[in-house]
The first five atom37 places (N, CA, C, CB, O) and aatype in JSON, in Angstrom:
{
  "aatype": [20, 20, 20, 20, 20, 20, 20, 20, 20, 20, 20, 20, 20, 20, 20, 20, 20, 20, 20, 20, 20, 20, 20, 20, 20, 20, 20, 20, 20, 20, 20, 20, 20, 20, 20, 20, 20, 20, 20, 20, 20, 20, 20, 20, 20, 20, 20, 20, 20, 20, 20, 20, 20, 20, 20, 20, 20, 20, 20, 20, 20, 20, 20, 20, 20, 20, 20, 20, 20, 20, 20, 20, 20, 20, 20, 20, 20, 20, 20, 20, 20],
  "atom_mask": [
    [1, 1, 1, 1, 1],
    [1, 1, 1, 1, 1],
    [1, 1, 1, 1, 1],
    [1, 1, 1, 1, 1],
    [1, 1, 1, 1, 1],
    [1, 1, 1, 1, 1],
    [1, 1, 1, 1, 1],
    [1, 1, 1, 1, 1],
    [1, 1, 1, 1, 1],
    [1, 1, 1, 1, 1],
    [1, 1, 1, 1, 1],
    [1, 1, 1, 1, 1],
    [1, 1, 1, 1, 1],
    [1, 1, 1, 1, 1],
    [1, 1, 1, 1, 1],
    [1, 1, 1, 1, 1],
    [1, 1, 1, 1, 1],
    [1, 1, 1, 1, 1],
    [1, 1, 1, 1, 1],
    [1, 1, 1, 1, 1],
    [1, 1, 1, 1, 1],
    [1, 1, 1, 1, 1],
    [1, 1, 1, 1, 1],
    [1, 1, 1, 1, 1],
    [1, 1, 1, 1, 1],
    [1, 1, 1, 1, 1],
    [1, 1, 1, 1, 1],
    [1, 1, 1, 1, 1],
    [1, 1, 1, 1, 1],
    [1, 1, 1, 1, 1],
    [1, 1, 1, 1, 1],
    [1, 1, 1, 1, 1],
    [1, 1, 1, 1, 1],
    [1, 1, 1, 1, 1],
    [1, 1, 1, 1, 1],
    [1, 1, 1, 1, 1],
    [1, 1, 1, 1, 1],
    [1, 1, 1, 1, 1],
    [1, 1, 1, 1, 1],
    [1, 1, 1, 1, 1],
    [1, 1, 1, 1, 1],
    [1, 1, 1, 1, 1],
    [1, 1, 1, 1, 1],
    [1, 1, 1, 1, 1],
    [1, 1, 1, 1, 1],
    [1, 1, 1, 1, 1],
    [1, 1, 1, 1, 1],
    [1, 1, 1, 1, 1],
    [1, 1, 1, 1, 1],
    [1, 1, 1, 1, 1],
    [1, 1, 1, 1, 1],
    [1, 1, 1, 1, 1],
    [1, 1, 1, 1, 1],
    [1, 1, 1, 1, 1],
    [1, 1, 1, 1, 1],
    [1, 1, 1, 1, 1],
    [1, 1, 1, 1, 1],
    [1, 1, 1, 1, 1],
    [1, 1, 1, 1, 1],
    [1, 1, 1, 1, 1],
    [1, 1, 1, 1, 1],
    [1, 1, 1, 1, 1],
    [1, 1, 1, 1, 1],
    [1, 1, 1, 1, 1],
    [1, 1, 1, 1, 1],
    [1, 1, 1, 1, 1],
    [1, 1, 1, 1, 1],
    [1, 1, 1, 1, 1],
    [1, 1, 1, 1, 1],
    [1, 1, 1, 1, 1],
    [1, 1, 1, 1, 1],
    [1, 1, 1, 1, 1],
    [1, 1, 1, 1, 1],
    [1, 1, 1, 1, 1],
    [1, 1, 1, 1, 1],
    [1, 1, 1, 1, 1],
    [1, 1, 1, 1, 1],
    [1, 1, 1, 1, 1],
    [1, 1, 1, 1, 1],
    [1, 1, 1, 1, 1],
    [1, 1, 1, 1, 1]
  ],
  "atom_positions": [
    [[-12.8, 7.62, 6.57], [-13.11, 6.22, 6.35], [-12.7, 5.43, 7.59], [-12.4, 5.68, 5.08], [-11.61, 5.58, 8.14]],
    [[-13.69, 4.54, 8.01], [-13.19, 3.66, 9.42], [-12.98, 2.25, 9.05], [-14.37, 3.65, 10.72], [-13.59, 1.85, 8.06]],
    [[-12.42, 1.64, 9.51], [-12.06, 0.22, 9.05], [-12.96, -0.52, 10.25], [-10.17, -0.18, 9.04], [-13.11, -0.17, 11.42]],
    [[-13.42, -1.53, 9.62], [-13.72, -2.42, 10.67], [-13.42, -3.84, 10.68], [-14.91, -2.34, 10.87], [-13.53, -4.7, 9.81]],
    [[-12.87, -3.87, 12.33], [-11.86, -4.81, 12.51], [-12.71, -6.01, 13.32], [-10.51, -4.14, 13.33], [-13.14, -5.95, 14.47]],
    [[-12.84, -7.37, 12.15], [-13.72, -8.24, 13.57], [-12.45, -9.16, 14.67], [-15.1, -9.85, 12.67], [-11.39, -9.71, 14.4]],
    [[-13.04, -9.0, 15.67], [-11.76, -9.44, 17.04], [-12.43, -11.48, 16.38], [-12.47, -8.55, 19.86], [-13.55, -11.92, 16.11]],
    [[-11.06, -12.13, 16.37], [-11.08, -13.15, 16.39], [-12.2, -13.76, 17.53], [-9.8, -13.41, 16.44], [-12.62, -12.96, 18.36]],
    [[-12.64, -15.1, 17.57], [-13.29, -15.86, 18.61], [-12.55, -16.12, 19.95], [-13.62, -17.1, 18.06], [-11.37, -15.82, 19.81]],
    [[-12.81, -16.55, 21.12], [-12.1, -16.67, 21.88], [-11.86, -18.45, 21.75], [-12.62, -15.93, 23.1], [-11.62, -19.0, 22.82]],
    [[-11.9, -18.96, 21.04], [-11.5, -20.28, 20.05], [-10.25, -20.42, 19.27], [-12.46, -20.42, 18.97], [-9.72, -21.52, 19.1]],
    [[-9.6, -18.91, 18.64], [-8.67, -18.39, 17.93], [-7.84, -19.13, 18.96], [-8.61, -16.79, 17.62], [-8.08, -19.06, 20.17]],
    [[-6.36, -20.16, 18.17], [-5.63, -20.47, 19.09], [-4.38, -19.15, 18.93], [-5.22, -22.1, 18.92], [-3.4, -19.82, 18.59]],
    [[-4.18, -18.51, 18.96], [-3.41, -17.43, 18.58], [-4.01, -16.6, 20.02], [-3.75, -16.76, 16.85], [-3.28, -15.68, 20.37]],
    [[-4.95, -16.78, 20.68], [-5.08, -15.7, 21.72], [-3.75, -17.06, 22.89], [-7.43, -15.23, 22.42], [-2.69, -16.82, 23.47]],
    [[-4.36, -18.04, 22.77], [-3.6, -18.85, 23.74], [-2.0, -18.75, 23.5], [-4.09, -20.38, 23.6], [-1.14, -18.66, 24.38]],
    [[-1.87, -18.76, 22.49], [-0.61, -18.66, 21.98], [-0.04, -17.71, 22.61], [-0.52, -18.49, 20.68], [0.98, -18.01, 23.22]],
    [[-0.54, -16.17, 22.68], [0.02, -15.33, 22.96], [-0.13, -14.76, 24.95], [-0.47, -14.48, 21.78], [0.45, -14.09, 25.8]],
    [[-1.15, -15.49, 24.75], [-1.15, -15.96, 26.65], [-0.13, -16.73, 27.64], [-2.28, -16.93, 26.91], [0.22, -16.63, 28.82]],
    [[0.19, -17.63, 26.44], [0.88, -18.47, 27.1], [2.78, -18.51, 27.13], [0.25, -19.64, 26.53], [3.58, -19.2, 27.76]],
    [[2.95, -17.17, 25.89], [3.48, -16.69, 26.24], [4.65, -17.47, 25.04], [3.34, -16.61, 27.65], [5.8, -17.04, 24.9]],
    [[4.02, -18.83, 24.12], [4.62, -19.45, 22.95], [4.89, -18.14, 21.72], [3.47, -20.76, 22.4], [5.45, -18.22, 20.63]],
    [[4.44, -17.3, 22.21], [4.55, -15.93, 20.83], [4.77, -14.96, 21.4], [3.26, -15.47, 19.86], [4.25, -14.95, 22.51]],
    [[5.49, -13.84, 21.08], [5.74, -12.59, 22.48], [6.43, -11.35, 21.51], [7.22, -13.26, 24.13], [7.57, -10.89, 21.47]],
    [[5.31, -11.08, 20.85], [5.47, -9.78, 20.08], [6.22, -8.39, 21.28], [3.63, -9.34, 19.42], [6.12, -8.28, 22.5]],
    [[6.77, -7.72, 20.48], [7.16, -6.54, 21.32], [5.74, -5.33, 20.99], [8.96, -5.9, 20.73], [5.36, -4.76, 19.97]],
    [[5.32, -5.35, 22.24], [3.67, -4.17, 22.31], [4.52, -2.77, 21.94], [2.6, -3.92, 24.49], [5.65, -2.52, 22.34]],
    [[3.92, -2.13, 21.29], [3.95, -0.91, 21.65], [3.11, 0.08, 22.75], [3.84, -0.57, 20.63], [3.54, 0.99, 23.46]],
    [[1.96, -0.37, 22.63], [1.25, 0.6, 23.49], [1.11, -0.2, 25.17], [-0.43, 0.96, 22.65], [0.72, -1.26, 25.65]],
    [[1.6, 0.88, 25.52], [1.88, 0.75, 27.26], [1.39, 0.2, 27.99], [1.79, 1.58, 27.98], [2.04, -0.57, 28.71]],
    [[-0.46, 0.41, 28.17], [-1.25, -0.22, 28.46], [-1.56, -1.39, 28.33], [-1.78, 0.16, 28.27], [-2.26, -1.91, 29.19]],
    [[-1.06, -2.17, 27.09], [-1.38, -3.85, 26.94], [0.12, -4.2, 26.97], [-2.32, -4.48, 25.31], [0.39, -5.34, 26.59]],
    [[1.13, -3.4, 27.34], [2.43, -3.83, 28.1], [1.59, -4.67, 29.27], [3.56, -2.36, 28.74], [1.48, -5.85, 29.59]],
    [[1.13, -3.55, 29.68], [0.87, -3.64, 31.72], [-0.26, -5.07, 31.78], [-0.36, -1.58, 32.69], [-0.1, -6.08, 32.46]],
    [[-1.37, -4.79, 30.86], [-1.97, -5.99, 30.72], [-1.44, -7.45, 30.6], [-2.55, -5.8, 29.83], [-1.79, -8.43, 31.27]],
    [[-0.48, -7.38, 29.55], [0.1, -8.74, 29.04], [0.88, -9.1, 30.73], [1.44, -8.53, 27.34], [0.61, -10.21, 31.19]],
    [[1.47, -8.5, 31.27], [1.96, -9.12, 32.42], [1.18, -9.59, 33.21], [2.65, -8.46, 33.06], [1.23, -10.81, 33.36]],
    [[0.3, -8.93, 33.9], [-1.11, -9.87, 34.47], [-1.31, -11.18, 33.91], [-2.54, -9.18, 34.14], [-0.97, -12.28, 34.35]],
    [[-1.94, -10.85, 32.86], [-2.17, -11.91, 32.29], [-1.77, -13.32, 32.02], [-2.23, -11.58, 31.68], [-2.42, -14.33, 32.3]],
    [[-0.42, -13.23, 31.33], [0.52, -13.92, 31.41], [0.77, -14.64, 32.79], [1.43, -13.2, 31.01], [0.95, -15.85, 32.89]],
    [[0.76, -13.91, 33.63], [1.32, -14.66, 34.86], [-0.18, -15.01, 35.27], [2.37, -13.69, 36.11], [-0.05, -16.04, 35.93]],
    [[-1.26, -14.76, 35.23], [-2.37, -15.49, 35.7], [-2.49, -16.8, 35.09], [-3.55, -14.78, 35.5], [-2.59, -17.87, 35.69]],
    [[-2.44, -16.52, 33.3], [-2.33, -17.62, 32.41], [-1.62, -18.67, 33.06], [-1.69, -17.26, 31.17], [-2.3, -19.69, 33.21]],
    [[-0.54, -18.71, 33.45], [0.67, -19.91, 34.11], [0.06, -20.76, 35.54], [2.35, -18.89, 34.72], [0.52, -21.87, 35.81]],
    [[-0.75, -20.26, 36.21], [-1.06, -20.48, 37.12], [-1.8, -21.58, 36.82], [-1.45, -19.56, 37.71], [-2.29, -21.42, 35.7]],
    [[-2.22, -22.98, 37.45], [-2.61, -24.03, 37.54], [-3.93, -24.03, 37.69], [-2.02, -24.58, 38.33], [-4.64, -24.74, 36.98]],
    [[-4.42, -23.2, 38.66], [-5.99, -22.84, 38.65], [-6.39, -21.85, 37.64], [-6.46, -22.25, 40.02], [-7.6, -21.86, 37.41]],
    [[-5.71, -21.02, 36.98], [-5.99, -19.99, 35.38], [-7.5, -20.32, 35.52], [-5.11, -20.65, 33.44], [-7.83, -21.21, 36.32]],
    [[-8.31, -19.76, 34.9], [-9.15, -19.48, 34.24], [-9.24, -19.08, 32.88], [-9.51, -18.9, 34.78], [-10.0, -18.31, 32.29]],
    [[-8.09, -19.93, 32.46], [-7.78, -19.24, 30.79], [-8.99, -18.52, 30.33], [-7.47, -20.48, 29.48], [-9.07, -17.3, 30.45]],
    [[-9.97, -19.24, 29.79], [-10.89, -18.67, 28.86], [-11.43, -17.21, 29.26], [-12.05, -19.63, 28.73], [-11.85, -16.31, 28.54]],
    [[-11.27, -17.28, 30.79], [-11.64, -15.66, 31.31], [-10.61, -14.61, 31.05], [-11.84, -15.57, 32.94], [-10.87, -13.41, 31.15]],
    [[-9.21, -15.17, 30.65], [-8.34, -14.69, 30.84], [-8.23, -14.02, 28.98], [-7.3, -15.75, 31.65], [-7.87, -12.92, 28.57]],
    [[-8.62, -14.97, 28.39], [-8.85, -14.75, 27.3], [-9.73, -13.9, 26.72], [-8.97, -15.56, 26.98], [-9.39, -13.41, 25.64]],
    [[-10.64, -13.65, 27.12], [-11.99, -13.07, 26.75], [-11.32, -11.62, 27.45], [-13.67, -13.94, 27.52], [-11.18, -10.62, 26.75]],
    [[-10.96, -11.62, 28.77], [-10.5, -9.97, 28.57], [-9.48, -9.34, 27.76], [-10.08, -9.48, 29.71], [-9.43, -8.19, 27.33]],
    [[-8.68, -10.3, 27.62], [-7.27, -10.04, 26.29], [-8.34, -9.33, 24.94], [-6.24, -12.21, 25.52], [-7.97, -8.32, 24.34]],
    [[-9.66, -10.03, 24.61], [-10.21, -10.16, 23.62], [-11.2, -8.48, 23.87], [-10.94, -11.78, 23.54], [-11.25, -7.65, 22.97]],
    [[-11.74, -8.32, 24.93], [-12.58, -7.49, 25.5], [-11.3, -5.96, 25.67], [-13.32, -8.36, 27.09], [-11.72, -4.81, 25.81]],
    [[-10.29, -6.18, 25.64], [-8.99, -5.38, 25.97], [-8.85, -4.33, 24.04], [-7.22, -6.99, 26.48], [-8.94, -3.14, 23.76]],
    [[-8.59, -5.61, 23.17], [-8.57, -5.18, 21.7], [-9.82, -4.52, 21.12], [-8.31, -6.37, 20.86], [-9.86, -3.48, 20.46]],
    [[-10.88, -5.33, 21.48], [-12.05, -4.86, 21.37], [-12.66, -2.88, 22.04], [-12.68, -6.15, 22.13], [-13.33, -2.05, 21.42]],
    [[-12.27, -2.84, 22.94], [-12.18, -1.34, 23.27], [-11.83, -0.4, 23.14], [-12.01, -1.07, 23.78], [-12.34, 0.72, 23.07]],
    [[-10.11, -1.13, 23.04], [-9.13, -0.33, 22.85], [-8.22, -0.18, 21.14], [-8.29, -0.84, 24.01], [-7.07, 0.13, 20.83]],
    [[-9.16, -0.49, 20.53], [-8.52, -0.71, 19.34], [-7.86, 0.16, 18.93], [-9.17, -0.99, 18.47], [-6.73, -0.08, 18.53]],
    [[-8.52, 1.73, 18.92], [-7.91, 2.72, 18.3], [-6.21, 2.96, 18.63], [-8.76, 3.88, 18.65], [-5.41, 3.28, 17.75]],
    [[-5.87, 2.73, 20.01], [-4.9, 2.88, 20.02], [-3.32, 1.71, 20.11], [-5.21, 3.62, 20.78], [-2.11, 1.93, 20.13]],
    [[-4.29, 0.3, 20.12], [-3.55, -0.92, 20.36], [-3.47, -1.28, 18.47], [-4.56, -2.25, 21.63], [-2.75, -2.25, 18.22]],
    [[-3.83, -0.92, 17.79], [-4.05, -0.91, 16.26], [-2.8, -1.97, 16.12], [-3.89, 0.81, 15.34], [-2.88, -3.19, 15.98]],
    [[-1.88, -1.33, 16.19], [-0.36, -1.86, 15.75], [-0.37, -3.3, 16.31], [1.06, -0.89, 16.48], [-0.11, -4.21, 15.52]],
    [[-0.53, -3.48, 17.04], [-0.39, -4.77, 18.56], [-0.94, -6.04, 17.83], [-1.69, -4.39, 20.32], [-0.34, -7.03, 17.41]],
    [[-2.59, -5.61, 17.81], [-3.12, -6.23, 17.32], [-2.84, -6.72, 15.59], [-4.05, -5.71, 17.72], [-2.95, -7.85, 15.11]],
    [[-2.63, -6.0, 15.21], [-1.53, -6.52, 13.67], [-1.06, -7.14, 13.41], [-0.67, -6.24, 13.2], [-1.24, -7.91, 12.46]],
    [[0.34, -7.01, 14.71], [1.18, -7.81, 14.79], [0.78, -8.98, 15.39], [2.11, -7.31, 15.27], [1.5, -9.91, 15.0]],
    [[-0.34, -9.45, 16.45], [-0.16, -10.56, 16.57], [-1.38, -11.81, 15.74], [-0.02, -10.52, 18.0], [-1.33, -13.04, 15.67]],
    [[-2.58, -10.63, 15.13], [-3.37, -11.32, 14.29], [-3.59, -11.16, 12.67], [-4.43, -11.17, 14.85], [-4.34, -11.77, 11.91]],
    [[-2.59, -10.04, 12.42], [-2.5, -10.31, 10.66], [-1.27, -10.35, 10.29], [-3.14, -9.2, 9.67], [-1.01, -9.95, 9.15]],
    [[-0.23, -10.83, 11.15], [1.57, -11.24, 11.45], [2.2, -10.22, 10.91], [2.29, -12.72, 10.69], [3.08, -10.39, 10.06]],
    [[1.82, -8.98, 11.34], [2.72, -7.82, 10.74], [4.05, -7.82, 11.4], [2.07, -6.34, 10.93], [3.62, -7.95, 12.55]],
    [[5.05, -7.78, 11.51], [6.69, -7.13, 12.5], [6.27, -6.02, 12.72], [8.4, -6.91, 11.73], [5.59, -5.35, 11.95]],
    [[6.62, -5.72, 13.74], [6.87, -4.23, 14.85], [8.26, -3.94, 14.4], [6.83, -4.51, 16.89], [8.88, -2.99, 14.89]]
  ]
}
């Protein structure tokens, strides 16, 4: 059985939230460790491109779901890690 998971809008203020660094779940999976730091520090930057910045956060879950499962849980159906 597969679950299917729809990725929030890039409208969801919960992606900003977690861009900006107001929410800061502990990741488990390594890879959106390494991501969230990019990000984050692009996010802060004055010229950002949030929404681009967003849409790959979004394009990131979207791919990688199988193994970011947990991540994503925790920061869009408020599970604790």
């Amino acid at each position: 059985m597969t679950d299917t998971i729809e990725i929030p809008s890039a409208a969801d203020p919960r992606w900003d939230a977690v861009l900006s660094g107001a929410v800061r779940p502990a990741y488990k999976c390594l890879a959106l460790r390494i991501l969230m730091i990019r990000l984050t520090h692009a996010y802060a930057r004055d010229d950002a491109d949030r929404p681009a910045l967003v849409e790959e956060l979004r394009r990131f879950f979207r791919d990688n779901l199988r193994f970011a499962r947990e991540d994503y849980a925790t920061i869009f159906q408020g599970k604790p890690q």
